[in-house]
C-alpha atoms as a printed R data frame, in Angstrom:
   type eleno elety resid chain resno       x       y       z
1  ATOM     1    CA   MET     A     1   0.000   0.000   0.000
2  ATOM     2    CA   ASP     A     2   1.451   3.369  -0.936
3  ATOM     3    CA   SER     A     3   1.339   6.492   1.225
4  ATOM     4    CA   THR     A     4  -1.697   7.950  -0.619
5  ATOM     5    CA   THR     A     5  -3.912   4.914  -0.068
6  ATOM     6    CA   THR     A     6  -5.818   4.267   3.134
7  ATOM     7    CA   GLU     A     7  -8.189   1.507   4.175
8  ATOM     8    CA   ASN     A     8 -11.124   3.942   4.000
9  ATOM     9    CA   THR     A     9 -10.406   5.096   0.463
10 ATOM    10    CA   PRO     A    10 -12.749   3.406  -2.035
11 ATOM    11    CA   ASN     A    11 -11.171   1.573  -4.928
12 ATOM    12    CA   ILE     A    12 -12.117   3.717  -7.944
13 ATOM    13    CA   SER     A    13 -12.172   0.690 -10.255
14 ATOM    14    CA   ASN     A    14 -15.019  -0.747  -8.141
15 ATOM    15    CA   LEU     A    15 -17.151   2.358  -8.682
16 ATOM    16    CA   THR     A    16 -17.712   1.427 -12.329
17 ATOM    17    CA   ASP     A    17 -19.285  -1.767 -11.011
18 ATOM    18    CA   ILE     A    18 -22.222   0.200  -9.535
19 ATOM    19    CA   MET     A    19 -25.423   0.216 -11.592
20 ATOM    20    CA   THR     A    20 -28.782   1.986 -11.341
21 ATOM    21    CA   VAL     A    21 -32.162   0.298 -11.781
22 ATOM    22    CA   ASP     A    22 -32.361   1.601 -15.363
23 ATOM    23    CA   GLU     A    23 -28.892   0.251 -16.151
24 ATOM    24    CA   VAL     A    24 -29.793  -3.136 -14.658
25 ATOM    25    CA   ALA     A    25 -33.035  -3.229 -16.640
26 ATOM    26    CA   ALA     A    26 -31.118  -2.561 -19.863
27 ATOM    27    CA   PHE     A    27 -28.367  -5.045 -18.911
28 ATOM    28    CA   LEU     A    28 -30.905  -7.815 -18.184
29 ATOM    29    CA   ARG     A    29 -33.231  -6.676 -21.008
30 ATOM    30    CA   LEU     A    30 -36.118  -6.308 -18.575
31 ATOM    31    CA   ASP     A    31 -38.610  -3.583 -17.782
32 ATOM    32    CA   ARG     A    32 -37.552  -1.473 -14.809
33 ATOM    33    CA   LYS     A    33 -40.774  -2.462 -12.991
34 ATOM    34    CA   THR     A    34 -39.684  -6.091 -13.310
35 ATOM    35    CA   VAL     A    35 -36.342  -5.210 -11.689
36 ATOM    36    CA   TYR     A    36 -38.177  -3.530  -8.786
37 ATOM    37    CA   ASP     A    37 -40.440  -6.604  -8.490
38 ATOM    38    CA   LEU     A    38 -37.392  -8.913  -8.363
39 ATOM    39    CA   VAL     A    39 -35.884  -6.765  -5.607
40 ATOM    40    CA   GLN     A    40 -39.135  -6.723  -3.634
41 ATOM    41    CA   ARG     A    41 -39.427 -10.527  -3.885
42 ATOM    42    CA   LYS     A    42 -35.697 -10.849  -3.030
43 ATOM    43    CA   GLU     A    43 -35.127 -12.911  -6.177
44 ATOM    44    CA   ILE     A    44 -32.266 -10.777  -7.492
45 ATOM    45    CA   LYS     A    45 -28.877 -10.514  -5.783
46 ATOM    46    CA   GLY     A    46 -26.286  -7.781  -5.421
47 ATOM    47    CA   TRP     A    47 -28.355  -4.741  -4.473
48 ATOM    48    CA   LYS     A    48 -28.270  -2.209  -1.653
49 ATOM    49    CA   LYS     A    49 -30.474   0.729  -0.749
50 ATOM    50    CA   VAL     A    50 -28.724   4.075  -0.782
51 ATOM    51    CA   GLY     A    51 -31.185   6.475   0.779
52 ATOM    52    CA   ARG     A    52 -34.357   5.961  -1.242
53 ATOM    53    CA   GLN     A    53 -32.540   4.600  -4.268
54 ATOM    54    CA   ILE     A    54 -31.319   1.117  -5.134
55 ATOM    55    CA   ARG     A    55 -27.845   0.409  -6.486
56 ATOM    56    CA   PHE     A    56 -26.552  -2.866  -7.868
57 ATOM    57    CA   SER     A    57 -23.160  -4.506  -8.185
58 ATOM    58    CA   LYS     A    58 -22.611  -5.616 -11.778
59 ATOM    59    CA   ARG     A    59 -20.260  -8.375 -10.622
60 ATOM    60    CA   ALA     A    60 -22.878  -9.717  -8.212
61 ATOM    61    CA   LEU     A    61 -25.505  -9.650 -10.956
62 ATOM    62    CA   VAL     A    62 -23.248 -11.583 -13.321
63 ATOM    63    CA   LYS     A    63 -22.602 -14.180 -10.607
64 ATOM    64    CA   TRP     A    64 -26.358 -14.384  -9.953
65 ATOM    65    CA   ILE     A    65 -27.064 -14.938 -13.662
66 ATOM    66    CA   GLU     A    66 -24.335 -17.546 -13.977
67 ATOM    67    CA   GLY     A    67 -25.313 -19.314 -10.755
């Protein structure tokens, strides 16, 4: 670890992994309402609430699709 990196500093490369509901809908080729329904039924993995919004991890979604 170099002197400019700390444990609390987010890894910038991981930030491109974050997706919105609209991005997930396009990625999965689903309607955004379907994405919200999957979240509500807890059938989709890799999401977190940030305030009133939902954000997804692309890597977690890919694992979920493959699994």
